[in-house]
PDB file of C-alpha atoms in Angstrom:
ATOM      1  CA  MET A   1     121.913 219.820  16.753  1.00 54.00           C
ATOM      2  CA  LEU A   2     123.572 222.844  15.165  1.00 54.00           C
ATOM      3  CA  ASN A   3     121.031 222.840  12.333  1.00 59.00           C
ATOM      4  CA  HIS A   4     118.179 222.684  14.844  1.00 57.00           C
ATOM      5  CA  ASP A   5     119.569 225.650  16.796  1.00 63.00           C
ATOM      6  CA  SER A   6     120.113 227.594  13.586  1.00 64.00           C
ATOM      7  CA  THR A   7     116.536 226.953  12.451  1.00 61.00           C
ATOM      8  CA  LYS A   8     115.179 227.953  15.845  1.00 58.00           C
ATOM      9  CA  LYS A   9     117.176 231.199  15.849  1.00 60.00           C
ATOM     10  CA  ARG A  10     116.005 231.979  12.314  1.00 62.00           C
ATOM     11  CA  LYS A  11     112.369 231.482  13.313  1.00 54.00           C
ATOM     12  CA  ILE A  12     112.801 233.747  16.332  1.00 57.00           C
ATOM     13  CA  ARG A  13     114.483 236.398  14.168  1.00 65.00           C
ATOM     14  CA  ASN A  14     111.706 236.199  11.557  1.00 58.00           C
ATOM     15  CA  GLN A  15     109.067 236.520  14.270  1.00 57.00           C
ATOM     16  CA  GLU A  16     110.851 239.543  15.739  1.00 63.00           C
ATOM     17  CA  GLU A  17     111.046 241.161  12.296  1.00 62.00           C
ATOM     18  CA  SER A  18     107.347 240.483  11.729  1.00 54.00           C
ATOM     19  CA  ASN A  19     106.434 241.982  15.089  1.00 53.00           C
ATOM     20  CA  ALA A  20     108.545 245.067  14.386  1.00 56.00           C
ATOM     21  CA  LEU A  21     106.876 245.469  11.003  1.00 54.00           C
ATOM     22  CA  ILE A  22     103.448 245.315  12.583  1.00 49.00           C
ATOM     23  CA  GLN A  23     104.336 247.785  15.324  1.00 52.00           C
ATOM     24  CA  ARG A  24     105.481 250.313  12.729  1.00 56.00           C
ATOM     25  CA  ASN A  25     102.278 250.071  10.722  1.00 50.00           C
ATOM     26  CA  VAL A  26      99.468 249.505  13.206  1.00 50.00           C
ATOM     27  CA  PRO A  27      98.619 252.600  15.241  1.00 48.00           C
ATOM     28  CA  SER A  28      98.224 252.217  18.977  1.00 43.00           C
ATOM     29  CA  SER A  29      94.567 252.653  19.818  1.00 39.00           C
ATOM     30  CA  ASN A  30      94.104 250.945  23.155  1.00 35.00           C
ATOM     31  CA  LEU A  31      91.788 253.687  24.293  1.00 32.00           C
ATOM     32  CA  ASN A  32      89.304 253.370  27.123  1.00 32.00           C
ATOM     33  CA  LEU A  33      86.079 253.687  25.162  1.00 30.00           C
ATOM     34  CA  LEU A  34      83.486 255.676  27.044  1.00 29.00           C
ATOM     35  CA  THR A  35      79.828 254.738  27.022  1.00 32.00           C
ATOM     36  CA  THR A  36      78.072 258.063  27.156  1.00 33.00           C
ATOM     37  CA  ASN A  37      75.037 259.722  25.673  1.00 39.00           C
ATOM     38  CA  LYS A  38      76.271 263.273  26.079  1.00 41.00           C
ATOM     39  CA  ARG A  39      75.396 265.411  23.077  1.00 40.00           C
ATOM     40  CA  ASN A  40      76.656 268.803  24.161  1.00 45.00           C
ATOM     41  CA  THR A  41      79.740 268.951  21.992  1.00 46.00           C
ATOM     42  CA  GLN A  42      80.022 272.427  20.536  1.00 51.00           C
ATOM     43  CA  PHE A  43      81.520 273.586  17.256  1.00 51.00           C
ATOM     44  CA  GLU A  44      82.402 277.116  16.279  1.00 54.00           C
ATOM     45  CA  ILE A  45      83.728 278.497  13.011  1.00 52.00           C
ATOM     46  CA  ASN A  46      85.459 281.871  12.903  1.00 55.00           C
ATOM     47  CA  MET A  47      86.625 283.591   9.735  1.00 53.00           C
ATOM     48  CA  MET A  48      89.525 286.036   9.761  1.00 53.00           C
ATOM     49  CA  GLY A  49      90.460 287.094   6.264  1.00 54.00           C
ATOM     50  CA  ASN A  50      91.888 284.071   4.477  1.00 51.00           C
ATOM     51  CA  MET A  51      92.034 282.017   7.661  1.00 48.00           C
ATOM     52  CA  ILE A  52      89.269 279.904   9.138  1.00 50.00           C
ATOM     53  CA  ASN A  53      89.374 278.616  12.695  1.00 54.00           C
ATOM     54  CA  CYS A  54      87.203 275.645  13.558  1.00 55.00           C
ATOM     55  CA  ASN A  55      86.976 275.233  17.332  1.00 57.00           C
ATOM     56  CA  PHE A  56      85.825 272.033  19.003  1.00 53.00           C
ATOM     57  CA  TYR A  57      84.531 272.192  22.574  1.00 54.00           C
ATOM     58  CA  ILE A  58      83.821 269.055  24.576  1.00 51.00           C
ATOM     59  CA  PRO A  59      82.527 268.573  28.110  1.00 51.00           C
ATOM     60  CA  ASP A  60      85.010 267.901  30.876  1.00 53.00           C
ATOM     61  CA  ALA A  61      84.480 265.788  33.996  1.00 55.00           C
ATOM     62  CA  THR A  62      82.044 268.395  35.354  1.00 57.00           C
ATOM     63  CA  ASP A  63      80.117 268.503  32.056  1.00 56.00           C
ATOM     64  CA  ASP A  64      81.454 271.989  31.352  1.00 53.00           C
ATOM     65  CA  ASN A  65      81.950 272.411  27.609  1.00 50.00           C
ATOM     66  CA  THR A  66      83.172 276.007  27.606  1.00 50.00           C
ATOM     67  CA  GLY A  67      86.871 275.086  27.554  1.00 49.00           C
ATOM     68  CA  LEU A  68      88.555 274.894  24.172  1.00 44.00           C
ATOM     69  CA  ALA A  69      89.369 271.281  23.326  1.00 46.00           C
ATOM     70  CA  PHE A  70      91.316 271.926  20.171  1.00 44.00           C
ATOM     71  CA  ARG A  71      91.367 274.341  17.284  1.00 45.00           C
ATOM     72  CA  VAL A  72      91.870 273.548  13.634  1.00 47.00           C
ATOM     73  CA  ALA A  73      93.004 276.451  11.479  1.00 44.00           C
ATOM     74  CA  TYR A  74      92.681 276.464   7.716  1.00 41.00           C
ATOM     75  CA  LEU A  75      94.678 278.921   5.613  1.00 40.00           C
ATOM     76  CA  HIS A  76      94.321 278.453   1.879  1.00 40.00           C
ATOM     77  CA  ILE A  77      95.378 274.800   1.412  1.00 38.00           C
ATOM     78  CA  MET A  78      97.329 274.502   4.649  1.00 39.00           C
ATOM     79  CA  LEU A  79      95.929 272.855   7.744  1.00 38.00           C
ATOM     80  CA  PHE A  80      97.280 273.424  11.226  1.00 38.00           C
ATOM     81  CA  ILE A  81      96.460 272.027  14.605  1.00 39.00           C
ATOM     82  CA  ILE A  82      96.870 275.195  16.651  1.00 37.00           C
ATOM     83  CA  LYS A  83      95.975 274.032  20.115  1.00 39.00           C
ATOM     84  CA  MET A  84      95.603 270.553  21.466  1.00 41.00           C
ATOM     85  CA  MET A  85      94.382 269.242  24.761  1.00 42.00           C
ATOM     86  CA  GLN A  86      96.490 267.366  27.250  1.00 43.00           C
ATOM     87  CA  GLU A  87      97.131 263.725  26.353  1.00 42.00           C
ATOM     88  CA  ASP A  88      94.618 262.291  28.830  1.00 48.00           C
ATOM     89  CA  ALA A  89      91.922 264.619  27.544  1.00 50.00           C
ATOM     90  CA  ILE A  90      92.690 263.630  23.961  1.00 45.00           C
ATOM     91  CA  ARG A  91      92.330 259.962  24.847  1.00 45.00           C
ATOM     92  CA  THR A  92      89.009 260.710  26.528  1.00 52.00           C
ATOM     93  CA  MET A  93      87.815 262.620  23.495  1.00 52.00           C
ATOM     94  CA  LEU A  94      88.831 259.912  21.028  1.00 51.00           C
ATOM     95  CA  GLY A  95      87.216 257.303  23.242  1.00 56.00           C
ATOM     96  CA  ASN A  96      83.874 259.060  23.123  1.00 66.00           C
ATOM     97  CA  LEU A  97      81.743 257.526  20.369  1.00 76.00           C
ATOM     98  CA  ASP A  98      79.209 260.346  20.617  1.00 73.00           C
ATOM     99  CA  LEU A  99      81.901 262.922  19.962  1.00 71.00           C
ATOM    100  CA  ARG A 100      83.391 261.037  17.019  1.00 78.00           C
ATOM    101  CA  THR A 101      79.917 260.744  15.525  1.00 80.00           C
ATOM    102  CA  SER A 102      79.252 264.443  16.090  1.00 76.00           C
ATOM    103  CA  VAL A 103      82.533 265.486  14.481  1.00 77.00           C
ATOM    104  CA  ILE A 104      82.008 263.342  11.386  1.00 81.00           C
ATOM    105  CA  ASN A 105      78.378 264.449  11.044  1.00 82.00           C
ATOM    106  CA  PHE A 106      79.528 268.055  11.331  1.00 79.00           C
ATOM    107  CA  LEU A 107      82.061 267.563   8.544  1.00 81.00           C
ATOM    108  CA  MET A 108      79.610 265.835   6.202  1.00 85.00           C
ATOM    109  CA  LYS A 109      76.940 268.478   6.741  1.00 83.00           C
ATOM    110  CA  ASN A 110      79.400 271.101   5.554  1.00 82.00           C
ATOM    111  CA  PHE A 111      80.624 269.355   2.409  1.00 86.00           C
ATOM    112  CA  ASP A 112      78.463 271.745   0.383  1.00 87.00           C
ATOM    113  CA  ASN A 113      78.881 274.791   2.594  1.00 81.00           C
ATOM    114  CA  SER A 114      78.365 278.021   0.678  1.00 85.00           C
ATOM    115  CA  ASP A 115      81.787 279.202   1.832  1.00 76.00           C
ATOM    116  CA  SER A 116      84.439 277.476  -0.279  1.00 77.00           C
ATOM    117  CA  GLN A 117      87.054 277.533   2.488  1.00 73.00           C
ATOM    118  CA  ILE A 118      84.786 275.870   5.032  1.00 74.00           C
ATOM    119  CA  CYS A 119      83.800 273.346   2.369  1.00 80.00           C
ATOM    120  CA  SER A 120      87.473 272.620   1.600  1.00 78.00           C
ATOM    121  CA  LEU A 121      88.332 272.302   5.280  1.00 75.00           C
ATOM    122  CA  CYS A 122      85.584 269.760   5.937  1.00 80.00           C
ATOM    123  CA  HIS A 123      86.467 267.746   2.847  1.00 82.00           C
ATOM    124  CA  TYR A 124      90.121 267.713   3.884  1.00 77.00           C
ATOM    125  CA  LEU A 125      89.386 266.593   7.442  1.00 77.00           C
ATOM    126  CA  SER A 126      86.951 263.959   6.202  1.00 82.00           C
ATOM    127  CA  PHE A 127      89.527 262.622   3.759  1.00 82.00           C
ATOM    128  CA  THR A 128      92.086 262.476   6.567  1.00 79.00           C
ATOM    129  CA  LEU A 129      89.721 260.458   8.784  1.00 81.00           C
ATOM    130  CA  SER A 130      88.582 258.100   6.018  1.00 86.00           C
ATOM    131  CA  TRP A 131      90.115 254.628   6.223  1.00 87.00           C
ATOM    132  CA  SER A 132      92.456 255.863   8.952  1.00 82.00           C
ATOM    133  CA  GLY A 133      93.528 254.585  12.363  1.00 80.00           C
ATOM    134  CA  ASP A 134      92.948 250.863  12.866  1.00 85.00           C
ATOM    135  CA  MET A 135      91.511 250.658   9.339  1.00 88.00           C
ATOM    136  CA  ARG A 136      95.144 250.403   8.251  1.00 87.00           C
ATOM    137  CA  VAL A 137      94.937 246.720   9.182  1.00 89.00           C
ATOM    138  CA  PHE A 138      92.192 246.220   6.599  1.00 92.00           C
ATOM    139  CA  THR A 139      93.286 248.632   3.856  1.00 91.00           C
ATOM    140  CA  VAL A 140      96.759 247.161   3.425  1.00 91.00           C
ATOM    141  CA  MET A 141      95.367 243.620   3.031  1.00 94.00           C
ATOM    142  CA  ASN A 142      92.628 244.879   0.738  1.00 92.00           C
ATOM    143  CA  LYS A 143      95.150 246.581  -1.542  1.00 92.00           C
ATOM    144  CA  TRP A 144      97.861 243.944  -1.678  1.00 94.00           C
ATOM    145  CA  LEU A 145      95.932 240.692  -1.224  1.00 94.00           C
ATOM    146  CA  LEU A 146      92.267 241.104  -2.116  1.00 93.00           C
ATOM    147  CA  LYS A 147      92.496 243.444  -5.110  1.00 92.00           C
ATOM    148  CA  THR A 148      95.393 241.489  -6.579  1.00 92.00           C
ATOM    149  CA  LYS A 149      93.650 238.171  -5.891  1.00 92.00           C
ATOM    150  CA  SER A 150      96.793 236.931  -4.209  1.00 94.00           C
ATOM    151  CA  PRO A 151      97.283 233.141  -4.214  1.00 94.00           C
ATOM    152  CA  VAL A 152      98.202 233.490  -0.548  1.00 94.00           C
ATOM    153  CA  LEU A 153      94.474 233.683   0.216  1.00 94.00           C
ATOM    154  CA  SER A 154      93.945 230.123  -0.995  1.00 94.00           C
ATOM    155  CA  GLY A 155      96.594 228.629   1.261  1.00 92.00           C
ATOM    156  CA  SER A 156      95.331 225.963   3.648  1.00 92.00           C
ATOM    157  CA  ARG A 157      97.485 227.285   6.490  1.00 92.00           C
ATOM    158  CA  VAL A 158      95.719 230.651   6.511  1.00 94.00           C
ATOM    159  CA  LYS A 159      92.156 229.433   5.940  1.00 94.00           C
ATOM    160  CA  PHE A 160      91.083 230.508   9.427  1.00 96.00           C
ATOM    161  CA  GLU A 161      92.583 233.956   8.870  1.00 95.00           C
ATOM    162  CA  VAL A 162      90.859 234.268   5.489  1.00 95.00           C
ATOM    163  CA  ASP A 163      87.543 233.413   7.151  1.00 96.00           C
ATOM    164  CA  ASN A 164      88.189 236.130   9.726  1.00 96.00           C
ATOM    165  CA  LEU A 165      89.042 238.603   6.974  1.00 95.00           C
ATOM    166  CA  GLU A 166      85.800 237.810   5.156  1.00 94.00           C
ATOM    167  CA  GLU A 167      83.911 238.432   8.393  1.00 96.00           C
ATOM    168  CA  THR A 168      85.660 241.785   8.781  1.00 95.00           C
ATOM    169  CA  ILE A 169      84.866 242.753   5.187  1.00 94.00           C
ATOM    170  CA  LYS A 170      81.168 242.040   5.763  1.00 93.00           C
ATOM    171  CA  ALA A 171      81.145 244.116   8.955  1.00 94.00           C
ATOM    172  CA  ILE A 172      82.780 247.081   7.228  1.00 93.00           C
ATOM    173  CA  ALA A 173      80.710 246.814   4.049  1.00 92.00           C
ATOM    174  CA  THR A 174      77.401 246.761   5.920  1.00 91.00           C
ATOM    175  CA  HIS A 175      78.262 249.785   8.067  1.00 90.00           C
ATOM    176  CA  THR A 176      76.505 253.043   7.172  1.00 87.00           C
ATOM    177  CA  TYR A 177      79.871 254.704   6.598  1.00 88.00           C
ATOM    178  CA  PRO A 178      82.447 251.986   5.804  1.00 90.00           C
ATOM    179  CA  GLN A 179      85.286 254.504   5.488  1.00 90.00           C
ATOM    180  CA  TYR A 180      84.738 255.591   9.117  1.00 89.00           C
ATOM    181  CA  PHE A 181      84.179 252.108  10.530  1.00 91.00           C
ATOM    182  CA  SER A 182      86.985 252.241  13.102  1.00 88.00           C
ATOM    183  CA  HIS A 183      85.751 255.629  14.344  1.00 86.00           C
ATOM    184  CA  LEU A 184      82.005 254.974  14.408  1.00 88.00           C
ATOM    185  CA  CYS A 185      81.579 251.289  15.209  1.00 88.00           C
ATOM    186  CA  VAL A 186      80.540 250.314  18.709  1.00 87.00           C
ATOM    187  CA  ALA A 187      83.178 248.893  21.054  1.00 84.00           C
ATOM    188  CA  SER A 188      81.925 245.332  20.575  1.00 90.00           C
ATOM    189  CA  GLN A 189      82.781 245.533  16.844  1.00 92.00           C
ATOM    190  CA  LEU A 190      86.400 246.594  17.244  1.00 89.00           C
ATOM    191  CA  PHE A 191      87.537 242.965  17.326  1.00 93.00           C
ATOM    192  CA  HIS A 192      87.023 242.920  13.544  1.00 95.00           C
ATOM    193  CA  LEU A 193      90.183 245.027  13.214  1.00 92.00           C
ATOM    194  CA  ASP A 194      92.277 243.037  15.675  1.00 92.00           C
ATOM    195  CA  VAL A 195      95.433 242.244  13.721  1.00 91.00           C
ATOM    196  CA  SER A 196      95.924 238.959  15.596  1.00 92.00           C
ATOM    197  CA  ARG A 197      92.909 237.556  13.698  1.00 94.00           C
ATOM    198  CA  PHE A 198      94.861 237.633  10.416  1.00 94.00           C
ATOM    199  CA  LEU A 199      98.449 238.081  11.547  1.00 90.00           C
ATOM    200  CA  ASN A 200     100.107 236.116   8.739  1.00 93.00           C
ATOM    201  CA  LEU A 201      98.026 237.746   6.009  1.00 94.00           C
ATOM    202  CA  PHE A 202      98.813 241.191   7.369  1.00 93.00           C
ATOM    203  CA  VAL A 203     102.553 240.513   7.503  1.00 92.00           C
ATOM    204  CA  VAL A 204     102.512 239.240   3.907  1.00 93.00           C
ATOM    205  CA  ALA A 205     100.625 242.362   2.799  1.00 93.00           C
ATOM    206  CA  LEU A 206     103.146 244.611   4.541  1.00 92.00           C
ATOM    207  CA  VAL A 207     106.044 242.808   2.870  1.00 91.00           C
ATOM    208  CA  LEU A 208     104.386 243.208  -0.545  1.00 92.00           C
ATOM    209  CA  GLU A 209     103.841 246.887   0.146  1.00 89.00           C
ATOM    210  CA  GLN A 210     107.517 247.566   0.802  1.00 85.00           C
TER     211      GLN A 210
END
């Protein structure tokens, strides 16, 4: 009886540790995704000596896009978020697929900007967005399980999770911009990055990473 209780407590403790590990590494992104076709996001670049301000304007509830959403300032190699919106507005912005697409398109179009500072800014922001957010679920398994050809992947107990991971890999690989999948995929594709689909594999990858 004592052994049974001890085993049960150990399992509960291991599960709690696994859950804590996941919470620390998977960003919260339960955003209310908006289905909208609005295209009136505005961008503005201002140069002041060695500093570049890149302003992003987005429409509010009344479709007014004259209010500053947030400003990114670039000074030499330093990047600052100078002004941010209120939390609810940020969630709305991040939940707007049209806006995310517009921002990423804007950055890519300026990779070869004639001004070296603007070019550097866009490359930096693009690098920051690449494989970020919920993509963490995929990248950690890719690095520690797939690239190393971990024997864990051949285990019979995780076959269903491996199948799910293969499905996720195909979805990401066939996307126009795999590195921005979590930002640019439609809402119906977000399930591919749901950590519960490969919970054990993800926990193993996190343990290997530490």
